Amino acid sequence: MNYLPGNDFRLWTIDNEGRICYVNDEIKQIPVSPVDYATDIAISDNGVIWALTNIPDPDGGGAKIAWLGSDKKWNSIETRDPGAFTISGGPEDQCVFVTSEGIVYTIDTRGKSSVIYNDNPVLGIDYGGGNIWGVLSDKAGEIPQLHYGAFTTSIKWNEFKGVQSPTSLSANMKGECVGIEKFDPYLYAYPDTSNLFGSGISDKAMQISYKSKPFLVSNEPTSKGNLIYYWLDGEGGVWLKTDLYANRVLSTYFYKERQDLAL
């Protein structure tokens, strides 16, 4: 194994200085990248941490993708594929990314890539639990809708009825999905069931991430970044404030067997 096992930590963040960090057992953010390194992060099933860097890709629009090695050094993917505009984890050691034209690729840590969808432009995407979720239109000129499908080498989308253009998609280990609609978190479950996800948020929601446990970033910026909330089960589920701030959060599959943290 030559990648840093991201699932050893429950939460990763991009802090207010653009550094990628993991949150350790003492609930401290530990940087593993330079300042202004990345705009997004993702995790594969097996724990590979992926970054959508701030480095322009010379092969056409978008930015370079990198993955984090066990030595805590970033390995930039060098291919002739177009640059990425958004990324997601994937099965095993794969990353899923979307180009500026809305074409969906998958790529692994060895740089092997393939196109898995190239019909109608995809605006947002995320993988989890063997499923992939995306926002796209079935026909040109239509309002983009939430879609889902099984992860394969050629995605066949199913429209999730009644949900238009959610942002910040995050698919969990069950294959369900969460997202943001009008600054509120929502849970999307089969068949076509959409519900407000929890209570207790005094701020508007900006971004959400849910693999094994949900985390949320508020839309209220401060000098330290945006406040992070974590999910507490019970009484229908409630969001509680942490003492952490970030611009982006990444929930993991968290395979370590130990007592749960406050997070």
PDB file of C-alpha atoms in Angstrom:
ATOM      1  CA  MET A   1       0.000   0.000   0.000  1.00  0.00           C
ATOM      2  CA  ASN A   2       1.596   3.284  -1.116  1.00  0.00           C
ATOM      3  CA  TYR A   3      -1.216   5.669  -0.227  1.00  0.00           C
ATOM      4  CA  LEU A   4      -1.985   7.283   3.115  1.00  0.00           C
ATOM      5  CA  PRO A   5      -5.010   5.402   4.540  1.00  0.00           C
ATOM      6  CA  GLY A   6      -7.552   8.216   4.692  1.00  0.00           C
ATOM      7  CA  ASN A   7     -10.128   5.999   6.389  1.00  0.00           C
ATOM      8  CA  ASP A   8      -7.969   6.000   9.540  1.00  0.00           C
ATOM      9  CA  PHE A   9      -9.445   9.453  10.202  1.00  0.00           C
ATOM     10  CA  ARG A  10     -13.138  10.244  10.416  1.00  0.00           C
ATOM     11  CA  LEU A  11     -12.856  13.737   8.936  1.00  0.00           C
ATOM     12  CA  TRP A  12     -10.690  15.633   6.431  1.00  0.00           C
ATOM     13  CA  THR A  13     -10.948  19.350   5.667  1.00  0.00           C
ATOM     14  CA  ILE A  14      -9.694  22.141   3.462  1.00  0.00           C
ATOM     15  CA  ASP A  15      -8.955  24.952   5.886  1.00  0.00           C
ATOM     16  CA  ASN A  16      -9.218  28.713   5.466  1.00  0.00           C
ATOM     17  CA  GLU A  17      -5.707  28.815   3.987  1.00  0.00           C
ATOM     18  CA  GLY A  18      -6.460  26.239   1.299  1.00  0.00           C
ATOM     19  CA  ARG A  19      -4.536  23.466   3.082  1.00  0.00           C
ATOM     20  CA  ILE A  20      -5.773  19.889   3.146  1.00  0.00           C
ATOM     21  CA  CYS A  21      -5.917  18.589   6.727  1.00  0.00           C
ATOM     22  CA  TYR A  22      -6.975  15.492   8.617  1.00  0.00           C
ATOM     23  CA  VAL A  23      -8.640  15.700  12.024  1.00  0.00           C
ATOM     24  CA  ASN A  24      -6.768  13.585  14.580  1.00  0.00           C
ATOM     25  CA  ASP A  25      -7.919  11.874  17.785  1.00  0.00           C
ATOM     26  CA  GLU A  26      -7.446  15.132  19.713  1.00  0.00           C
ATOM     27  CA  ILE A  27      -9.855  16.882  17.280  1.00  0.00           C
ATOM     28  CA  LYS A  28      -7.055  18.972  15.792  1.00  0.00           C
ATOM     29  CA  GLN A  29      -6.645  19.773  12.101  1.00  0.00           C
ATOM     30  CA  ILE A  30      -3.237  18.548  10.863  1.00  0.00           C
ATOM     31  CA  PRO A  31      -2.148  20.023   7.483  1.00  0.00           C
ATOM     32  CA  VAL A  32      -0.706  17.694   4.836  1.00  0.00           C
ATOM     33  CA  SER A  33      -0.438  20.159   1.937  1.00  0.00           C
ATOM     34  CA  PRO A  34       0.913  23.634   1.219  1.00  0.00           C
ATOM     35  CA  VAL A  35      -1.231  26.762   1.481  1.00  0.00           C
ATOM     36  CA  ASP A  36      -3.689  27.307  -1.419  1.00  0.00           C
ATOM     37  CA  TYR A  37      -3.146  23.767  -2.664  1.00  0.00           C
ATOM     38  CA  ALA A  38      -6.668  22.531  -3.417  1.00  0.00           C
ATOM     39  CA  THR A  39     -10.309  23.462  -3.952  1.00  0.00           C
ATOM     40  CA  ASP A  40     -11.840  20.013  -3.321  1.00  0.00           C
ATOM     41  CA  ILE A  41     -11.057  16.624  -1.788  1.00  0.00           C
ATOM     42  CA  ALA A  42     -12.509  13.130  -2.197  1.00  0.00           C
ATOM     43  CA  ILE A  43     -11.952   9.589  -0.898  1.00  0.00           C
ATOM     44  CA  SER A  44     -12.011   6.179  -2.586  1.00  0.00           C
ATOM     45  CA  ASP A  45     -13.530   3.083  -1.008  1.00  0.00           C
ATOM     46  CA  ASN A  46     -10.105   1.849   0.081  1.00  0.00           C
ATOM     47  CA  GLY A  47      -9.088   5.208   1.566  1.00  0.00           C
ATOM     48  CA  VAL A  48      -7.106   7.017  -1.129  1.00  0.00           C
ATOM     49  CA  ILE A  49      -7.352  10.786  -0.571  1.00  0.00           C
ATOM     50  CA  TRP A  50      -7.746  12.733  -3.824  1.00  0.00           C
ATOM     51  CA  ALA A  51      -7.311  16.483  -4.355  1.00  0.00           C
ATOM     52  CA  LEU A  52      -8.605  18.810  -7.025  1.00  0.00           C
ATOM     53  CA  THR A  53      -5.549  21.045  -6.999  1.00  0.00           C
ATOM     54  CA  ASN A  54      -5.140  24.704  -7.876  1.00  0.00           C
ATOM     55  CA  ILE A  55      -2.662  23.692 -10.607  1.00  0.00           C
ATOM     56  CA  PRO A  56      -4.073  24.315 -14.125  1.00  0.00           C
ATOM     57  CA  ASP A  57      -4.108  21.260 -16.386  1.00  0.00           C
ATOM     58  CA  PRO A  58      -2.324  21.910 -19.700  1.00  0.00           C
ATOM     59  CA  ASP A  59      -4.469  19.366 -21.556  1.00  0.00           C
ATOM     60  CA  GLY A  60      -7.531  21.583 -21.537  1.00  0.00           C
ATOM     61  CA  GLY A  61      -9.604  23.488 -18.941  1.00  0.00           C
ATOM     62  CA  GLY A  62      -9.834  22.584 -15.319  1.00  0.00           C
ATOM     63  CA  ALA A  63      -7.151  21.549 -12.858  1.00  0.00           C
ATOM     64  CA  LYS A  64      -4.801  18.678 -12.136  1.00  0.00           C
ATOM     65  CA  ILE A  65      -5.760  15.825  -9.827  1.00  0.00           C
ATOM     66  CA  ALA A  66      -3.395  14.412  -7.185  1.00  0.00           C
ATOM     67  CA  TRP A  67      -3.481  11.636  -4.577  1.00  0.00           C
ATOM     68  CA  LEU A  68      -1.794  11.452  -1.183  1.00  0.00           C
ATOM     69  CA  GLY A  69       1.003   8.917  -0.677  1.00  0.00           C
ATOM     70  CA  SER A  70       1.901   7.112   2.546  1.00  0.00           C
ATOM     71  CA  ASP A  71       4.872   9.494   2.815  1.00  0.00           C
ATOM     72  CA  LYS A  72       2.368  12.398   2.937  1.00  0.00           C
ATOM     73  CA  LYS A  73       3.567  13.623  -0.467  1.00  0.00           C
ATOM     74  CA  TRP A  74       1.129  14.419  -3.252  1.00  0.00           C
ATOM     75  CA  ASN A  75       1.335  12.488  -6.517  1.00  0.00           C
ATOM     76  CA  SER A  76       0.025  14.491  -9.464  1.00  0.00           C
ATOM     77  CA  ILE A  77      -1.802  12.498 -12.153  1.00  0.00           C
ATOM     78  CA  GLU A  78      -0.093  13.049 -15.515  1.00  0.00           C
ATOM     79  CA  THR A  79      -2.295  12.051 -18.466  1.00  0.00           C
ATOM     80  CA  ARG A  80      -3.555  13.524 -21.711  1.00  0.00           C
ATOM     81  CA  ASP A  81      -7.098  13.621 -20.326  1.00  0.00           C
ATOM     82  CA  PRO A  82      -8.750  17.032 -19.905  1.00  0.00           C
ATOM     83  CA  GLY A  83      -8.473  18.733 -16.528  1.00  0.00           C
ATOM     84  CA  ALA A  84     -11.090  18.258 -13.830  1.00  0.00           C
ATOM     85  CA  PHE A  85     -13.772  20.692 -12.664  1.00  0.00           C
ATOM     86  CA  THR A  86     -15.172  18.463  -9.932  1.00  0.00           C
ATOM     87  CA  ILE A  87     -14.051  15.190  -8.339  1.00  0.00           C
ATOM     88  CA  SER A  88     -15.417  12.264  -6.357  1.00  0.00           C
ATOM     89  CA  GLY A  89     -14.000   9.077  -4.935  1.00  0.00           C
ATOM     90  CA  GLY A  90     -14.780   5.761  -6.570  1.00  0.00           C
ATOM     91  CA  PRO A  91     -14.463   2.003  -6.082  1.00  0.00           C
ATOM     92  CA  GLU A  92     -11.151   0.627  -4.788  1.00  0.00           C
ATOM     93  CA  ASP A  93      -8.403   3.194  -5.593  1.00  0.00           C
ATOM     94  CA  GLN A  94     -10.328   5.110  -8.248  1.00  0.00           C
ATOM     95  CA  CYS A  95     -11.307   8.768  -8.582  1.00  0.00           C
ATOM     96  CA  VAL A  96     -14.274   9.982 -10.629  1.00  0.00           C
ATOM     97  CA  PHE A  97     -13.997  13.409 -12.222  1.00  0.00           C
ATOM     98  CA  VAL A  98     -16.050  15.668 -14.473  1.00  0.00           C
ATOM     99  CA  THR A  99     -14.519  17.890 -17.177  1.00  0.00           C
ATOM    100  CA  SER A 100     -15.540  21.397 -18.227  1.00  0.00           C
ATOM    101  CA  GLU A 101     -17.756  19.806 -20.903  1.00  0.00           C
ATOM    102  CA  GLY A 102     -19.555  17.648 -18.350  1.00  0.00           C
ATOM    103  CA  ILE A 103     -17.930  14.367 -19.444  1.00  0.00           C
ATOM    104  CA  VAL A 104     -17.397  11.831 -16.648  1.00  0.00           C
ATOM    105  CA  TYR A 105     -14.083   9.973 -16.330  1.00  0.00           C
ATOM    106  CA  THR A 106     -12.666   7.494 -13.875  1.00  0.00           C
ATOM    107  CA  ILE A 107      -8.949   7.264 -13.114  1.00  0.00           C
ATOM    108  CA  ASP A 108      -6.844   5.241 -10.655  1.00  0.00           C
ATOM    109  CA  THR A 109      -3.608   5.905  -8.787  1.00  0.00           C
ATOM    110  CA  ARG A 110      -1.591   4.443 -11.689  1.00  0.00           C
ATOM    111  CA  GLY A 111      -3.089   6.948 -14.131  1.00  0.00           C
ATOM    112  CA  LYS A 112      -5.306   4.453 -15.976  1.00  0.00           C
ATOM    113  CA  SER A 113      -8.431   6.305 -17.093  1.00  0.00           C
ATOM    114  CA  SER A 114     -11.620   5.798 -19.074  1.00  0.00           C
ATOM    115  CA  VAL A 115     -14.787   7.682 -19.986  1.00  0.00           C
ATOM    116  CA  ILE A 116     -17.856   6.305 -18.209  1.00  0.00           C
ATOM    117  CA  TYR A 117     -20.442   8.863 -19.407  1.00  0.00           C
ATOM    118  CA  ASN A 118     -20.367  11.423 -22.239  1.00  0.00           C
ATOM    119  CA  ASP A 119     -23.930  12.118 -23.378  1.00  0.00           C
ATOM    120  CA  ASN A 120     -25.573  15.052 -21.558  1.00  0.00           C
ATOM    121  CA  PRO A 121     -23.331  17.381 -19.494  1.00  0.00           C
ATOM    122  CA  VAL A 122     -23.053  16.468 -15.808  1.00  0.00           C
ATOM    123  CA  LEU A 123     -22.910  19.411 -13.376  1.00  0.00           C
ATOM    124  CA  GLY A 124     -22.205  17.634 -10.081  1.00  0.00           C
ATOM    125  CA  ILE A 125     -21.403  14.061  -9.083  1.00  0.00           C
ATOM    126  CA  ASP A 126     -20.540  11.740  -6.178  1.00  0.00           C
ATOM    127  CA  TYR A 127     -19.949   8.018  -5.650  1.00  0.00           C
ATOM    128  CA  GLY A 128     -20.778   5.835  -2.639  1.00  0.00           C
ATOM    129  CA  GLY A 129     -22.005   2.346  -1.805  1.00  0.00           C
ATOM    130  CA  GLY A 130     -21.708   1.107  -5.377  1.00  0.00           C
ATOM    131  CA  ASN A 131     -23.936   3.882  -6.721  1.00  0.00           C
ATOM    132  CA  ILE A 132     -23.195   7.160  -8.451  1.00  0.00           C
ATOM    133  CA  TRP A 133     -25.329  10.297  -8.168  1.00  0.00           C
ATOM    134  CA  GLY A 134     -25.310  13.267 -10.511  1.00  0.00           C
ATOM    135  CA  VAL A 135     -27.099  16.434 -11.579  1.00  0.00           C
ATOM    136  CA  LEU A 136     -27.829  16.610 -15.309  1.00  0.00           C
ATOM    137  CA  SER A 137     -30.529  17.150 -17.928  1.00  0.00           C
ATOM    138  CA  ASP A 138     -31.890  14.284 -20.002  1.00  0.00           C
ATOM    139  CA  LYS A 139     -32.430  16.659 -22.928  1.00  0.00           C
ATOM    140  CA  ALA A 140     -30.888  19.964 -23.991  1.00  0.00           C
ATOM    141  CA  GLY A 141     -32.738  22.939 -22.506  1.00  0.00           C
ATOM    142  CA  GLU A 142     -34.300  21.023 -19.611  1.00  0.00           C
ATOM    143  CA  ILE A 143     -33.743  21.991 -15.983  1.00  0.00           C
ATOM    144  CA  PRO A 144     -30.998  19.792 -14.504  1.00  0.00           C
ATOM    145  CA  GLN A 145     -32.406  17.116 -12.192  1.00  0.00           C
ATOM    146  CA  LEU A 146     -30.964  14.740  -9.627  1.00  0.00           C
ATOM    147  CA  HIS A 147     -30.106  11.320 -11.124  1.00  0.00           C
ATOM    148  CA  TYR A 148     -28.638   8.063  -9.833  1.00  0.00           C
ATOM    149  CA  GLY A 149     -27.329   4.795 -11.208  1.00  0.00           C
ATOM    150  CA  ALA A 150     -25.156   1.778 -10.498  1.00  0.00           C
ATOM    151  CA  PHE A 151     -21.447   2.448 -10.922  1.00  0.00           C
ATOM    152  CA  THR A 152     -20.355   0.707 -14.134  1.00  0.00           C
ATOM    153  CA  THR A 153     -18.019   1.328 -17.054  1.00  0.00           C
ATOM    154  CA  SER A 154     -21.006   2.910 -18.835  1.00  0.00           C
ATOM    155  CA  ILE A 155     -23.419   4.707 -16.513  1.00  0.00           C
ATOM    156  CA  LYS A 156     -27.170   4.380 -17.104  1.00  0.00           C
ATOM    157  CA  TRP A 157     -28.912   7.215 -15.262  1.00  0.00           C
ATOM    158  CA  ASN A 158     -32.305   7.065 -13.527  1.00  0.00           C
ATOM    159  CA  GLU A 159     -34.049  10.354 -12.789  1.00  0.00           C
ATOM    160  CA  PHE A 160     -34.809  10.989  -9.122  1.00  0.00           C
ATOM    161  CA  LYS A 161     -38.259  12.537  -9.388  1.00  0.00           C
ATOM    162  CA  GLY A 162     -39.015  16.031  -8.160  1.00  0.00           C
ATOM    163  CA  VAL A 163     -35.544  17.258  -7.153  1.00  0.00           C
ATOM    164  CA  GLN A 164     -34.006  20.034  -9.243  1.00  0.00           C
ATOM    165  CA  SER A 165     -30.342  21.052  -9.210  1.00  0.00           C
ATOM    166  CA  PRO A 166     -29.204  20.233  -5.659  1.00  0.00           C
ATOM    167  CA  THR A 167     -25.603  21.143  -4.865  1.00  0.00           C
ATOM    168  CA  SER A 168     -22.879  19.478  -2.776  1.00  0.00           C
ATOM    169  CA  LEU A 169     -23.887  15.888  -3.553  1.00  0.00           C
ATOM    170  CA  SER A 170     -22.413  13.264  -1.228  1.00  0.00           C
ATOM    171  CA  ALA A 171     -23.242   9.554  -1.531  1.00  0.00           C
ATOM    172  CA  ASN A 172     -22.857   7.426   1.590  1.00  0.00           C
ATOM    173  CA  MET A 173     -21.756   3.829   2.127  1.00  0.00           C
ATOM    174  CA  LYS A 174     -25.398   2.677   1.804  1.00  0.00           C
ATOM    175  CA  GLY A 175     -25.628   4.155  -1.693  1.00  0.00           C
ATOM    176  CA  GLU A 176     -28.012   6.917  -0.580  1.00  0.00           C
ATOM    177  CA  CYS A 177     -27.205  10.580  -1.163  1.00  0.00           C
ATOM    178  CA  VAL A 178     -27.361  13.933   0.612  1.00  0.00           C
ATOM    179  CA  GLY A 179     -27.232  17.420  -0.849  1.00  0.00           C
ATOM    180  CA  ILE A 180     -28.057  21.075  -0.318  1.00  0.00           C
ATOM    181  CA  GLU A 181     -31.276  22.741  -1.502  1.00  0.00           C
ATOM    182  CA  LYS A 182     -31.827  26.438  -0.771  1.00  0.00           C
ATOM    183  CA  PHE A 183     -29.162  26.303   1.978  1.00  0.00           C
ATOM    184  CA  ASP A 184     -30.817  23.329   3.748  1.00  0.00           C
ATOM    185  CA  PRO A 185     -29.466  19.727   3.891  1.00  0.00           C
ATOM    186  CA  TYR A 186     -31.595  16.978   2.342  1.00  0.00           C
ATOM    187  CA  LEU A 187     -31.426  13.174   2.282  1.00  0.00           C
ATOM    188  CA  TYR A 188     -32.334  11.360  -0.946  1.00  0.00           C
ATOM    189  CA  ALA A 189     -33.362   7.705  -0.581  1.00  0.00           C
ATOM    190  CA  TYR A 190     -35.062   5.142  -2.815  1.00  0.00           C
ATOM    191  CA  PRO A 191     -37.601   5.222  -4.262  1.00  0.00           C
ATOM    192  CA  ASP A 192     -37.631   8.973  -4.957  1.00  0.00           C
ATOM    193  CA  THR A 193     -37.953   9.978  -1.307  1.00  0.00           C
ATOM    194  CA  SER A 194     -36.545  13.377  -0.349  1.00  0.00           C
ATOM    195  CA  ASN A 195     -36.555  14.650   3.243  1.00  0.00           C
ATOM    196  CA  LEU A 196     -35.042  17.528   5.168  1.00  0.00           C
ATOM    197  CA  PHE A 197     -31.955  16.060   6.832  1.00  0.00           C
ATOM    198  CA  GLY A 198     -31.971  16.738  10.575  1.00  0.00           C
ATOM    199  CA  SER A 199     -32.425  19.889  12.612  1.00  0.00           C
ATOM    200  CA  GLY A 200     -30.460  22.243  14.806  1.00  0.00           C
ATOM    201  CA  ILE A 201     -28.618  24.318  12.188  1.00  0.00           C
ATOM    202  CA  SER A 202     -28.760  27.973  13.139  1.00  0.00           C
ATOM    203  CA  ASP A 203     -26.798  28.945  10.004  1.00  0.00           C
ATOM    204  CA  LYS A 204     -27.392  28.288   6.332  1.00  0.00           C
ATOM    205  CA  ALA A 205     -25.699  25.159   4.972  1.00  0.00           C
ATOM    206  CA  MET A 206     -22.964  25.564   2.353  1.00  0.00           C
ATOM    207  CA  GLN A 207     -21.532  22.040   1.927  1.00  0.00           C
ATOM    208  CA  ILE A 208     -22.225  18.555   3.255  1.00  0.00           C
ATOM    209  CA  SER A 209     -20.284  15.278   3.255  1.00  0.00           C
ATOM    210  CA  TYR A 210     -21.556  11.846   4.300  1.00  0.00           C
ATOM    211  CA  LYS A 211     -19.760   8.505   3.943  1.00  0.00           C
ATOM    212  CA  SER A 212     -20.038   6.804   7.357  1.00  0.00           C
ATOM    213  CA  LYS A 213     -21.010   9.917   9.353  1.00  0.00           C
ATOM    214  CA  PRO A 214     -22.383  13.287   8.173  1.00  0.00           C
ATOM    215  CA  PHE A 215     -20.583  16.618   8.507  1.00  0.00           C
ATOM    216  CA  LEU A 216     -21.690  20.027   7.306  1.00  0.00           C
ATOM    217  CA  VAL A 217     -20.091  23.429   6.667  1.00  0.00           C
ATOM    218  CA  SER A 218     -22.114  26.556   7.377  1.00  0.00           C
ATOM    219  CA  ASN A 219     -22.508  29.431   4.927  1.00  0.00           C
ATOM    220  CA  GLU A 220     -21.416  32.010   7.513  1.00  0.00           C
ATOM    221  CA  PRO A 221     -17.732  32.885   6.918  1.00  0.00           C
ATOM    222  CA  THR A 222     -15.470  34.073   9.728  1.00  0.00           C
ATOM    223  CA  SER A 223     -11.807  35.010   9.921  1.00  0.00           C
ATOM    224  CA  LYS A 224     -11.094  31.346  10.774  1.00  0.00           C
ATOM    225  CA  GLY A 225     -13.263  29.878   8.019  1.00  0.00           C
ATOM    226  CA  ASN A 226     -16.761  28.424   8.122  1.00  0.00           C
ATOM    227  CA  LEU A 227     -18.088  26.589  11.161  1.00  0.00           C
ATOM    228  CA  ILE A 228     -18.300  22.776  10.948  1.00  0.00           C
ATOM    229  CA  TYR A 229     -21.330  20.881  12.291  1.00  0.00           C
ATOM    230  CA  TYR A 230     -21.493  17.151  13.052  1.00  0.00           C
ATOM    231  CA  TRP A 231     -24.464  14.797  13.101  1.00  0.00           C
ATOM    232  CA  LEU A 232     -25.847  13.264  16.285  1.00  0.00           C
ATOM    233  CA  ASP A 233     -28.385  10.445  16.005  1.00  0.00           C
ATOM    234  CA  GLY A 234     -31.469  10.399  18.199  1.00  0.00           C
ATOM    235  CA  GLU A 235     -34.705  12.381  18.284  1.00  0.00           C
ATOM    236  CA  GLY A 236     -34.817  12.403  14.502  1.00  0.00           C
ATOM    237  CA  GLY A 237     -31.201  13.488  14.229  1.00  0.00           C
ATOM    238  CA  VAL A 238     -29.683  16.842  15.090  1.00  0.00           C
ATOM    239  CA  TRP A 239     -26.714  18.922  13.902  1.00  0.00           C
ATOM    240  CA  LEU A 240     -24.331  20.147  16.598  1.00  0.00           C
ATOM    241  CA  LYS A 241     -21.577  22.756  16.371  1.00  0.00           C
ATOM    242  CA  THR A 242     -17.924  21.748  16.631  1.00  0.00           C
ATOM    243  CA  ASP A 243     -14.959  23.955  17.498  1.00  0.00           C
ATOM    244  CA  LEU A 244     -13.562  23.457  13.983  1.00  0.00           C
ATOM    245  CA  TYR A 245     -13.629  25.750  10.954  1.00  0.00           C
ATOM    246  CA  ALA A 246     -12.988  24.981   7.287  1.00  0.00           C
ATOM    247  CA  ASN A 247     -13.962  25.835   3.737  1.00  0.00           C
ATOM    248  CA  ARG A 248     -14.724  22.196   2.890  1.00  0.00           C
ATOM    249  CA  VAL A 249     -15.215  18.896   4.730  1.00  0.00           C
ATOM    250  CA  LEU A 250     -14.793  15.258   3.706  1.00  0.00           C
ATOM    251  CA  SER A 251     -16.402  12.421   5.647  1.00  0.00           C
ATOM    252  CA  THR A 252     -14.641   9.040   5.381  1.00  0.00           C
ATOM    253  CA  TYR A 253     -15.577   5.365   5.639  1.00  0.00           C
ATOM    254  CA  PHE A 254     -13.611   5.244   8.940  1.00  0.00           C
ATOM    255  CA  TYR A 255     -12.690   1.573   9.346  1.00  0.00           C
ATOM    256  CA  LYS A 256     -10.729   1.903  12.610  1.00  0.00           C
ATOM    257  CA  GLU A 257     -12.175  -0.111  15.491  1.00  0.00           C
ATOM    258  CA  ARG A 258     -12.085   2.141  18.544  1.00  0.00           C
ATOM    259  CA  GLN A 259     -14.430   4.148  20.713  1.00  0.00           C
ATOM    260  CA  ASP A 260     -16.236   6.871  18.771  1.00  0.00           C
ATOM    261  CA  LEU A 261     -15.090  10.448  19.238  1.00  0.00           C
ATOM    262  CA  ALA A 262     -17.290  13.418  20.021  1.00  0.00           C
ATOM    263  CA  LEU A 263     -17.193  13.903  16.274  1.00  0.00           C
TER     264      LEU A 263
END
